[in-house]
Amino acid sequence: MKLSSLLPSALYLFSATSAALEQRTGVVRTGDGVSLSYTQSGPRRGQQLLFIPGWRQTAAEWRKQVDYFAGAGFRVTTYDMRGHGESEKPDFGYRISRFAADLNDVLEELHLKDVTIVGHSMGCSVAWAWWDQYPKARSHVSSFVLADQSAVMVRDPHWTEEQAAELSSIFTADAVYDLANDMAAQLPGLVKSMFTSSISESDYQWILSQNTKMSDANAAALLIDHALRDWRDVLPRITVPTLVVAGNASIFPPAGIEWVASQIPGAEHYTFSSEEKGSHFAFWENSGKFNALVEEFLNA
Ligand SMILES: *[C@@H]1O[C@H](CO)[C@@H](O)[C@H](O)[C@H]1NC(C)=O
C-alpha cells in the first residue's frame, strides 16, 4: 500500500484520538453557590459551541450533536442546569432569571469566547433572558441556534384564537397550573407528545429517565415561571446571526416558531416537515438533518 493512501486515515485516527483525549468533565460553581455539571469535547482550540437543554432535559440528550461536532473539529460544551441531570439540586432558584445568571456563570468560568449558543425549548428562553440581562457579555456570543421555543407560551385570555395561533401560545394559565400540580401523572404523556410516533420504546424510556432526574416539585416551580414569560420585546434586539428551527409535528405548531424568526433581524429559519420527523425533538429524531443544518449555518 502506498503511503499516500495510508496518510488520510492515519491523520483521521490521530485527530479522532486527540479530540477524545481532550474531553473534560467538571463543575461550575454559580454565583449563589450551586454546582453545575458540564462536559467539553473536541479539540481545545476548536470553534466554540454551547448546547443548552430544555425544561427537565439533560446535557446527555445532546450526545448526537456532541459526537458529531466534536468530530468535526468544534469545541463542544454542554451543561446540566440547576436541578437537572447530574447538577446539584438545591431547593431554590427555579426561575428563568436565575437560569440566565447561571448561564452567565458558565460562560465566564469556562472562558467561552466567540461561542455559538444552541438552545432547545426552554434553553432558548434562558438564552433570551441572558441576552436581555447581560448586555456587556453579549460580545462573547457569535451566533444563536434556537430550536423550537415560542416567544409566549401562555395565551392572554383577551386574545383571539388567531392571535394565540400566530404566536403558538399553546397553554392557558390554568393548563400550566394543572400540569404543575399533577406532574408525576402527566409527565409520561407529556414526554411522549414531544416525539413522533416512530420513537422507539427504549429511546422513550431513556428520555423519560433523564426527565425524572429532576424532582417534580422543582420542575413545577420552573415550569410556571418559564411558561409565563414573554420574550417578544427581546427578539428584535438580537444582533448576532441566528438560525431558528421549527417542526411541523411539534407540540409548538411551526407558525409561532417562524414568528420568532421573523422578529430577529436577519434570522434564518428551517421547519422540519412531518416526514423529516419534525417533532419538538427533531435534533434527536433526525440528528443527521439537524446537524447538517447547523453546520451549514455556522460555515456560511
Ligand atoms: C404538516 O402537518 C400537517 C398535519 O398537521 C400535514 O397535513 C402537512 O402535510 C404537513 N406538512 C409538512 C410539510 O410536513
mmCIF file of C-alpha atoms and ligand atoms in Angstrom:
data_model
loop_
_atom_site.group_PDB
_atom_site.id
_atom_site.type_symbol
_atom_site.label_atom_id
_atom_site.label_comp_id
_atom_site.label_asym_id
_atom_site.label_seq_id
_atom_site.Cartn_x
_atom_site.Cartn_y
_atom_site.Cartn_z
ATOM 1 C CA MET A 1 0.000 0.000 0.000
ATOM 2 C CA LYS A 2 1.263 3.419 -0.909
ATOM 3 C CA LEU A 3 1.988 5.895 1.835
ATOM 4 C CA SER A 4 -0.311 8.472 0.245
ATOM 5 C CA SER A 5 -3.322 6.195 0.698
ATOM 6 C CA LEU A 6 -2.421 5.442 4.313
ATOM 7 C CA LEU A 7 -1.937 9.024 5.319
ATOM 8 C CA PRO A 8 -5.523 10.318 5.406
ATOM 9 C CA SER A 9 -6.756 7.505 7.644
ATOM 10 C CA ALA A 10 -3.716 7.812 9.891
ATOM 11 C CA LEU A 11 -4.373 11.525 10.226
ATOM 12 C CA TYR A 12 -8.018 10.859 10.895
ATOM 13 C CA LEU A 13 -7.174 8.391 13.679
ATOM 14 C CA PHE A 14 -4.737 10.842 15.173
ATOM 15 C CA SER A 15 -7.246 13.682 15.217
ATOM 16 C CA ALA A 16 -10.064 11.484 16.499
ATOM 17 C CA THR A 17 -7.842 10.263 19.335
ATOM 18 C CA SER A 18 -6.619 13.708 20.296
ATOM 19 C CA ALA A 19 -10.198 15.031 20.278
ATOM 20 C CA ALA A 20 -11.247 12.253 22.624
ATOM 21 C CA LEU A 21 -8.283 12.927 24.897
ATOM 22 C CA GLU A 22 -9.402 16.498 25.309
ATOM 23 C CA GLN A 23 -12.768 15.511 26.745
ATOM 24 C CA ARG A 24 -13.233 17.094 30.100
ATOM 25 C CA THR A 25 -15.964 16.909 32.727
ATOM 26 C CA GLY A 26 -16.188 19.278 35.631
ATOM 27 C CA VAL A 27 -18.285 21.566 37.747
ATOM 28 C CA VAL A 28 -19.048 25.289 37.557
ATOM 29 C CA ARG A 29 -19.977 26.973 40.834
ATOM 30 C CA THR A 30 -22.689 29.554 40.264
ATOM 31 C CA GLY A 31 -22.701 32.950 41.951
ATOM 32 C CA ASP A 32 -25.173 31.647 44.515
ATOM 33 C CA GLY A 33 -23.119 28.535 45.263
ATOM 34 C CA VAL A 34 -24.724 25.789 43.175
ATOM 35 C CA SER A 35 -22.570 23.198 41.361
ATOM 36 C CA LEU A 36 -23.436 22.674 37.705
ATOM 37 C CA SER A 37 -22.007 19.675 35.859
ATOM 38 C CA TYR A 38 -20.505 20.322 32.440
ATOM 39 C CA THR A 39 -18.719 18.362 29.717
ATOM 40 C CA GLN A 40 -16.400 19.633 26.988
ATOM 41 C CA SER A 41 -15.365 17.599 23.939
ATOM 42 C CA GLY A 42 -13.424 18.184 20.745
ATOM 43 C CA PRO A 43 -10.176 19.977 20.095
ATOM 44 C CA ARG A 44 -9.425 22.638 22.680
ATOM 45 C CA ARG A 45 -8.852 25.330 20.067
ATOM 46 C CA GLY A 46 -11.911 24.436 18.011
ATOM 47 C CA GLN A 47 -14.727 26.876 17.345
ATOM 48 C CA GLN A 48 -16.884 27.035 20.487
ATOM 49 C CA LEU A 49 -20.398 25.611 20.669
ATOM 50 C CA LEU A 50 -22.540 25.601 23.811
ATOM 51 C CA PHE A 51 -25.675 23.450 23.966
ATOM 52 C CA ILE A 52 -28.451 24.269 26.457
ATOM 53 C CA PRO A 53 -31.153 21.616 27.038
ATOM 54 C CA GLY A 54 -34.850 22.250 27.552
ATOM 55 C CA TRP A 55 -37.003 22.104 30.671
ATOM 56 C CA ARG A 56 -36.386 18.826 32.601
ATOM 57 C CA GLN A 57 -33.960 17.722 29.841
ATOM 58 C CA THR A 58 -30.268 16.915 30.211
ATOM 59 C CA ALA A 59 -26.898 17.589 28.615
ATOM 60 C CA ALA A 60 -26.657 13.849 27.832
ATOM 61 C CA GLU A 61 -29.553 14.256 25.375
ATOM 62 C CA TRP A 62 -27.257 16.326 23.138
ATOM 63 C CA ARG A 63 -24.907 13.391 22.603
ATOM 64 C CA LYS A 64 -25.666 13.057 18.866
ATOM 65 C CA GLN A 65 -24.652 16.713 18.470
ATOM 66 C CA VAL A 66 -21.648 16.444 20.809
ATOM 67 C CA ASP A 67 -20.253 13.435 18.923
ATOM 68 C CA TYR A 68 -20.827 14.983 15.520
ATOM 69 C CA PHE A 69 -19.492 18.469 16.188
ATOM 70 C CA ALA A 70 -16.546 17.359 18.341
ATOM 71 C CA GLY A 71 -15.610 15.004 15.498
ATOM 72 C CA ALA A 72 -15.928 17.891 13.039
ATOM 73 C CA GLY A 73 -13.366 19.931 14.984
ATOM 74 C CA PHE A 74 -15.580 22.070 17.193
ATOM 75 C CA ARG A 75 -15.056 22.558 20.936
ATOM 76 C CA VAL A 76 -18.428 21.477 22.295
ATOM 77 C CA THR A 77 -19.679 22.345 25.779
ATOM 78 C CA THR A 78 -22.879 21.105 27.372
ATOM 79 C CA TYR A 79 -24.110 21.547 30.920
ATOM 80 C CA ASP A 80 -26.947 20.485 33.141
ATOM 81 C CA MET A 81 -28.989 23.350 34.523
ATOM 82 C CA ARG A 82 -29.619 23.521 38.271
ATOM 83 C CA GLY A 83 -31.979 20.818 39.452
ATOM 84 C CA HIS A 84 -31.445 18.879 36.202
ATOM 85 C CA GLY A 85 -29.381 15.852 35.171
ATOM 86 C CA GLU A 86 -26.114 15.489 37.080
ATOM 87 C CA SER A 87 -26.125 19.024 38.535
ATOM 88 C CA GLU A 88 -26.803 19.981 42.128
ATOM 89 C CA LYS A 89 -30.458 20.175 43.057
ATOM 90 C CA PRO A 90 -30.966 22.965 45.582
ATOM 91 C CA ASP A 91 -34.495 23.863 46.638
ATOM 92 C CA PHE A 92 -34.208 27.435 45.334
ATOM 93 C CA GLY A 93 -33.670 29.380 42.129
ATOM 94 C CA TYR A 94 -36.167 27.728 39.770
ATOM 95 C CA ARG A 95 -36.867 30.793 37.658
ATOM 96 C CA ILE A 96 -35.588 31.863 34.243
ATOM 97 C CA SER A 97 -33.818 34.977 35.581
ATOM 98 C CA ARG A 98 -31.639 32.777 37.834
ATOM 99 C CA PHE A 99 -31.034 30.323 34.969
ATOM 100 C CA ALA A 100 -29.783 33.241 32.847
ATOM 101 C CA ALA A 101 -27.381 34.167 35.657
ATOM 102 C CA ASP A 102 -26.246 30.528 35.771
ATOM 103 C CA LEU A 103 -25.603 30.631 32.016
ATOM 104 C CA ASN A 104 -23.528 33.769 32.506
ATOM 105 C CA ASP A 105 -21.545 31.963 35.231
ATOM 106 C CA VAL A 106 -20.905 29.058 32.821
ATOM 107 C CA LEU A 107 -19.723 31.415 30.046
ATOM 108 C CA GLU A 108 -17.397 33.245 32.449
ATOM 109 C CA GLU A 109 -15.992 30.246 34.337
ATOM 110 C CA LEU A 110 -15.246 28.305 31.154
ATOM 111 C CA HIS A 111 -13.965 31.427 29.344
ATOM 112 C CA LEU A 112 -16.205 30.736 26.362
ATOM 113 C CA LYS A 113 -15.498 33.280 23.617
ATOM 114 C CA ASP A 114 -16.903 33.613 20.098
ATOM 115 C CA VAL A 115 -19.352 30.956 21.142
ATOM 116 C CA THR A 116 -22.483 29.826 19.331
ATOM 117 C CA ILE A 117 -25.268 29.075 21.781
ATOM 118 C CA VAL A 118 -27.632 26.309 20.691
ATOM 119 C CA GLY A 119 -30.792 26.245 22.803
ATOM 120 C CA HIS A 120 -33.603 23.740 22.763
ATOM 121 C CA SER A 121 -37.058 24.743 24.010
ATOM 122 C CA MET A 122 -36.614 26.407 27.439
ATOM 123 C CA GLY A 123 -32.892 26.601 26.616
ATOM 124 C CA CYS A 124 -33.890 29.325 24.118
ATOM 125 C CA SER A 125 -35.716 31.235 26.859
ATOM 126 C CA VAL A 126 -32.622 31.028 29.051
ATOM 127 C CA ALA A 127 -30.546 32.436 26.171
ATOM 128 C CA TRP A 128 -33.075 35.237 25.582
ATOM 129 C CA ALA A 129 -33.118 36.130 29.291
ATOM 130 C CA TRP A 130 -29.316 36.136 29.317
ATOM 131 C CA TRP A 131 -29.192 38.396 26.227
ATOM 132 C CA ASP A 132 -31.623 40.777 27.948
ATOM 133 C CA GLN A 133 -29.897 40.804 31.359
ATOM 134 C CA TYR A 134 -26.175 40.723 30.439
ATOM 135 C CA PRO A 135 -25.663 43.237 27.618
ATOM 136 C CA LYS A 136 -21.959 43.680 28.444
ATOM 137 C CA ALA A 137 -21.315 39.973 27.898
ATOM 138 C CA ARG A 138 -23.078 39.818 24.517
ATOM 139 C CA SER A 139 -19.791 40.316 22.672
ATOM 140 C CA HIS A 140 -18.746 36.776 23.686
ATOM 141 C CA VAL A 141 -21.546 35.227 21.642
ATOM 142 C CA SER A 142 -21.123 34.987 17.885
ATOM 143 C CA SER A 143 -24.458 33.410 16.950
ATOM 144 C CA PHE A 144 -27.565 31.617 18.169
ATOM 145 C CA VAL A 145 -29.345 28.466 17.083
ATOM 146 C CA LEU A 146 -32.842 28.420 18.586
ATOM 147 C CA ALA A 147 -34.736 25.136 18.410
ATOM 148 C CA ASP A 148 -38.490 25.148 18.863
ATOM 149 C CA GLN A 149 -39.446 27.693 21.507
ATOM 150 C CA SER A 150 -42.355 30.117 21.122
ATOM 151 C CA ALA A 151 -41.993 33.700 22.357
ATOM 152 C CA VAL A 152 -45.095 33.451 24.551
ATOM 153 C CA MET A 153 -46.279 30.049 25.774
ATOM 154 C CA VAL A 154 -49.398 31.167 27.656
ATOM 155 C CA ARG A 155 -52.103 32.953 25.766
ATOM 156 C CA ASP A 156 -53.579 36.143 27.136
ATOM 157 C CA PRO A 157 -57.269 35.340 27.770
ATOM 158 C CA HIS A 158 -58.148 38.548 25.932
ATOM 159 C CA TRP A 159 -56.582 37.323 22.691
ATOM 160 C CA THR A 160 -58.452 35.886 19.746
ATOM 161 C CA GLU A 161 -57.721 32.346 18.553
ATOM 162 C CA GLU A 162 -55.801 33.887 15.655
ATOM 163 C CA GLN A 163 -53.522 35.904 17.932
ATOM 164 C CA ALA A 164 -52.747 32.834 20.044
ATOM 165 C CA ALA A 165 -52.139 30.728 16.918
ATOM 166 C CA GLU A 166 -49.777 33.273 15.368
ATOM 167 C CA LEU A 167 -47.502 33.013 18.429
ATOM 168 C CA SER A 168 -48.065 29.295 19.123
ATOM 169 C CA SER A 169 -49.209 30.225 22.624
ATOM 170 C CA ILE A 170 -50.344 26.675 23.294
ATOM 171 C CA PHE A 171 -51.147 26.908 27.007
ATOM 172 C CA THR A 172 -53.764 28.658 29.053
ATOM 173 C CA ALA A 173 -52.598 29.744 32.510
ATOM 174 C CA ASP A 174 -54.978 27.169 34.011
ATOM 175 C CA ALA A 175 -53.382 24.405 31.922
ATOM 176 C CA VAL A 176 -49.925 25.345 33.213
ATOM 177 C CA TYR A 177 -51.034 25.207 36.857
ATOM 178 C CA ASP A 178 -52.938 21.979 36.236
ATOM 179 C CA LEU A 179 -49.792 20.394 34.817
ATOM 180 C CA ALA A 180 -47.638 21.778 37.643
ATOM 181 C CA ASN A 181 -49.987 20.272 40.218
ATOM 182 C CA ASP A 182 -50.249 16.862 38.544
ATOM 183 C CA MET A 183 -46.696 16.499 37.289
ATOM 184 C CA ALA A 184 -45.950 12.866 38.158
ATOM 185 C CA ALA A 185 -49.073 11.597 36.405
ATOM 186 C CA GLN A 186 -48.773 13.828 33.333
ATOM 187 C CA LEU A 187 -45.036 13.588 32.652
ATOM 188 C CA PRO A 188 -45.011 10.296 30.662
ATOM 189 C CA GLY A 189 -47.686 11.533 28.248
ATOM 190 C CA LEU A 190 -46.103 14.954 28.001
ATOM 191 C CA VAL A 191 -42.710 13.490 27.090
ATOM 192 C CA LYS A 192 -44.323 11.181 24.532
ATOM 193 C CA SER A 193 -46.069 14.160 22.905
ATOM 194 C CA MET A 194 -42.677 15.755 22.289
ATOM 195 C CA PHE A 195 -41.734 12.970 19.803
ATOM 196 C CA THR A 196 -43.188 11.497 16.634
ATOM 197 C CA SER A 197 -44.905 8.124 16.953
ATOM 198 C CA SER A 198 -41.789 6.472 15.486
ATOM 199 C CA ILE A 199 -39.751 6.967 18.695
ATOM 200 C CA SER A 200 -38.517 3.587 19.924
ATOM 201 C CA GLU A 201 -39.633 2.344 23.328
ATOM 202 C CA SER A 202 -36.028 2.246 24.565
ATOM 203 C CA ASP A 203 -35.325 5.833 23.434
ATOM 204 C CA TYR A 204 -38.557 6.989 25.055
ATOM 205 C CA GLN A 205 -37.754 5.237 28.328
ATOM 206 C CA TRP A 206 -34.260 6.691 28.341
ATOM 207 C CA ILE A 207 -35.502 10.258 27.709
ATOM 208 C CA LEU A 208 -38.121 9.765 30.431
ATOM 209 C CA SER A 209 -35.368 8.644 32.827
ATOM 210 C CA GLN A 210 -33.466 11.854 32.023
ATOM 211 C CA ASN A 211 -36.589 13.883 32.842
ATOM 212 C CA THR A 212 -37.037 12.186 36.214
ATOM 213 C CA LYS A 213 -33.544 13.197 37.336
ATOM 214 C CA MET A 214 -35.336 16.448 38.229
ATOM 215 C CA SER A 215 -37.849 16.414 41.077
ATOM 216 C CA ASP A 216 -41.474 17.103 40.219
ATOM 217 C CA ALA A 217 -41.561 19.943 42.769
ATOM 218 C CA ASN A 218 -38.583 21.767 41.235
ATOM 219 C CA ALA A 219 -39.852 21.079 37.724
ATOM 220 C CA ALA A 220 -43.273 22.501 38.615
ATOM 221 C CA ALA A 221 -41.819 25.704 40.064
ATOM 222 C CA LEU A 222 -39.653 26.179 36.970
ATOM 223 C CA LEU A 223 -42.471 25.361 34.545
ATOM 224 C CA ILE A 224 -44.720 28.058 35.994
ATOM 225 C CA ASP A 225 -42.029 30.717 35.724
ATOM 226 C CA HIS A 226 -40.909 29.569 32.256
ATOM 227 C CA ALA A 227 -44.384 29.302 30.771
ATOM 228 C CA LEU A 228 -45.453 32.778 31.886
ATOM 229 C CA ARG A 229 -42.514 34.692 30.366
ATOM 230 C CA ASP A 230 -42.929 36.871 27.271
ATOM 231 C CA TRP A 231 -39.861 37.368 25.041
ATOM 232 C CA ARG A 232 -41.413 39.410 22.244
ATOM 233 C CA ASP A 233 -39.524 42.583 23.128
ATOM 234 C CA VAL A 234 -36.141 40.801 23.287
ATOM 235 C CA LEU A 235 -36.192 39.235 19.824
ATOM 236 C CA PRO A 236 -35.862 42.460 17.747
ATOM 237 C CA ARG A 237 -32.838 43.412 19.879
ATOM 238 C CA ILE A 238 -30.791 40.325 18.983
ATOM 239 C CA THR A 239 -27.840 41.467 16.870
ATOM 240 C CA VAL A 240 -25.997 38.202 16.116
ATOM 241 C CA PRO A 241 -26.703 35.785 13.247
ATOM 242 C CA THR A 242 -29.477 33.430 14.285
ATOM 243 C CA LEU A 243 -30.920 30.182 12.960
ATOM 244 C CA VAL A 244 -34.415 29.272 14.172
ATOM 245 C CA VAL A 245 -35.559 25.651 13.866
ATOM 246 C CA ALA A 246 -39.209 24.534 13.954
ATOM 247 C CA GLY A 247 -41.037 21.248 13.361
ATOM 248 C CA ASN A 248 -44.314 20.552 11.619
ATOM 249 C CA ALA A 249 -45.072 17.724 14.046
ATOM 250 C CA SER A 250 -44.025 19.600 17.192
ATOM 251 C CA ILE A 251 -46.136 20.412 20.246
ATOM 252 C CA PHE A 252 -45.409 24.005 19.190
ATOM 253 C CA PRO A 253 -47.089 24.462 15.802
ATOM 254 C CA PRO A 254 -44.483 25.943 13.428
ATOM 255 C CA ALA A 255 -46.322 29.282 12.966
ATOM 256 C CA GLY A 256 -45.170 30.685 16.303
ATOM 257 C CA ILE A 257 -41.595 29.500 15.815
ATOM 258 C CA GLU A 258 -41.496 31.062 12.344
ATOM 259 C CA TRP A 259 -42.890 34.199 14.010
ATOM 260 C CA VAL A 260 -39.852 34.179 16.337
ATOM 261 C CA ALA A 261 -37.588 34.045 13.272
ATOM 262 C CA SER A 262 -39.497 36.937 11.683
ATOM 263 C CA GLN A 263 -38.780 39.137 14.718
ATOM 264 C CA ILE A 264 -35.000 38.605 14.895
ATOM 265 C CA PRO A 265 -33.228 40.843 12.382
ATOM 266 C CA GLY A 266 -31.783 38.756 9.549
ATOM 267 C CA ALA A 267 -32.621 35.411 11.168
ATOM 268 C CA GLU A 268 -32.752 32.291 9.035
ATOM 269 C CA HIS A 269 -35.258 29.570 9.744
ATOM 270 C CA TYR A 270 -35.935 25.999 8.810
ATOM 271 C CA THR A 271 -39.044 23.956 9.527
ATOM 272 C CA PHE A 272 -38.678 20.177 9.600
ATOM 273 C CA SER A 273 -41.565 18.529 7.760
ATOM 274 C CA SER A 274 -43.531 15.731 9.387
ATOM 275 C CA GLU A 275 -41.705 13.284 7.105
ATOM 276 C CA GLU A 276 -38.410 14.665 8.349
ATOM 277 C CA LYS A 277 -39.582 13.798 11.891
ATOM 278 C CA GLY A 278 -40.125 17.441 12.759
ATOM 279 C CA SER A 279 -41.115 16.870 16.369
ATOM 280 C CA HIS A 280 -40.142 19.025 19.374
ATOM 281 C CA PHE A 281 -37.056 16.764 19.452
ATOM 282 C CA ALA A 282 -36.053 16.955 15.779
ATOM 283 C CA PHE A 283 -32.417 17.289 16.909
ATOM 284 C CA TRP A 284 -32.740 13.794 18.405
ATOM 285 C CA GLU A 285 -35.092 12.115 15.924
ATOM 286 C CA ASN A 286 -33.357 13.468 12.828
ATOM 287 C CA SER A 287 -29.925 14.389 14.121
ATOM 288 C CA GLY A 288 -28.356 13.995 10.661
ATOM 289 C CA LYS A 289 -30.520 16.741 9.170
ATOM 290 C CA PHE A 290 -30.292 18.924 12.277
ATOM 291 C CA ASN A 291 -26.502 18.706 12.476
ATOM 292 C CA ALA A 292 -26.117 19.409 8.754
ATOM 293 C CA LEU A 293 -28.350 22.500 9.046
ATOM 294 C CA VAL A 294 -26.401 23.853 11.994
ATOM 295 C CA GLU A 295 -23.044 23.153 10.366
ATOM 296 C CA GLU A 296 -24.135 24.860 7.150
ATOM 297 C CA PHE A 297 -25.316 27.881 9.169
ATOM 298 C CA LEU A 298 -22.001 28.021 11.069
ATOM 299 C CA ASN A 299 -19.951 27.796 7.875
ATOM 300 C CA ALA A 300 -21.959 30.406 5.976
HETATM 301 C C1 LIG B 1 -47.700 19.431 8.288
HETATM 302 O O1 LIG B 1 -48.661 18.778 9.137
HETATM 303 C C2 LIG B 1 -49.963 18.679 8.625
HETATM 304 C C3 LIG B 1 -50.826 17.982 9.641
HETATM 305 O O2 LIG B 1 -50.651 18.520 10.903
HETATM 306 C C4 LIG B 1 -49.947 17.905 7.316
HETATM 307 O O3 LIG B 1 -51.238 17.922 6.748
HETATM 308 C C5 LIG B 1 -48.939 18.513 6.351
HETATM 309 O O4 LIG B 1 -48.827 17.698 5.211
HETATM 310 C C6 LIG B 1 -47.585 18.652 6.992
HETATM 311 N N1 LIG B 1 -46.659 19.335 6.103
HETATM 312 C C7 LIG B 1 -45.381 19.023 6.050
HETATM 313 C C8 LIG B 1 -44.553 19.794 5.084
HETATM 314 O O5 LIG B 1 -44.848 18.173 6.759
#
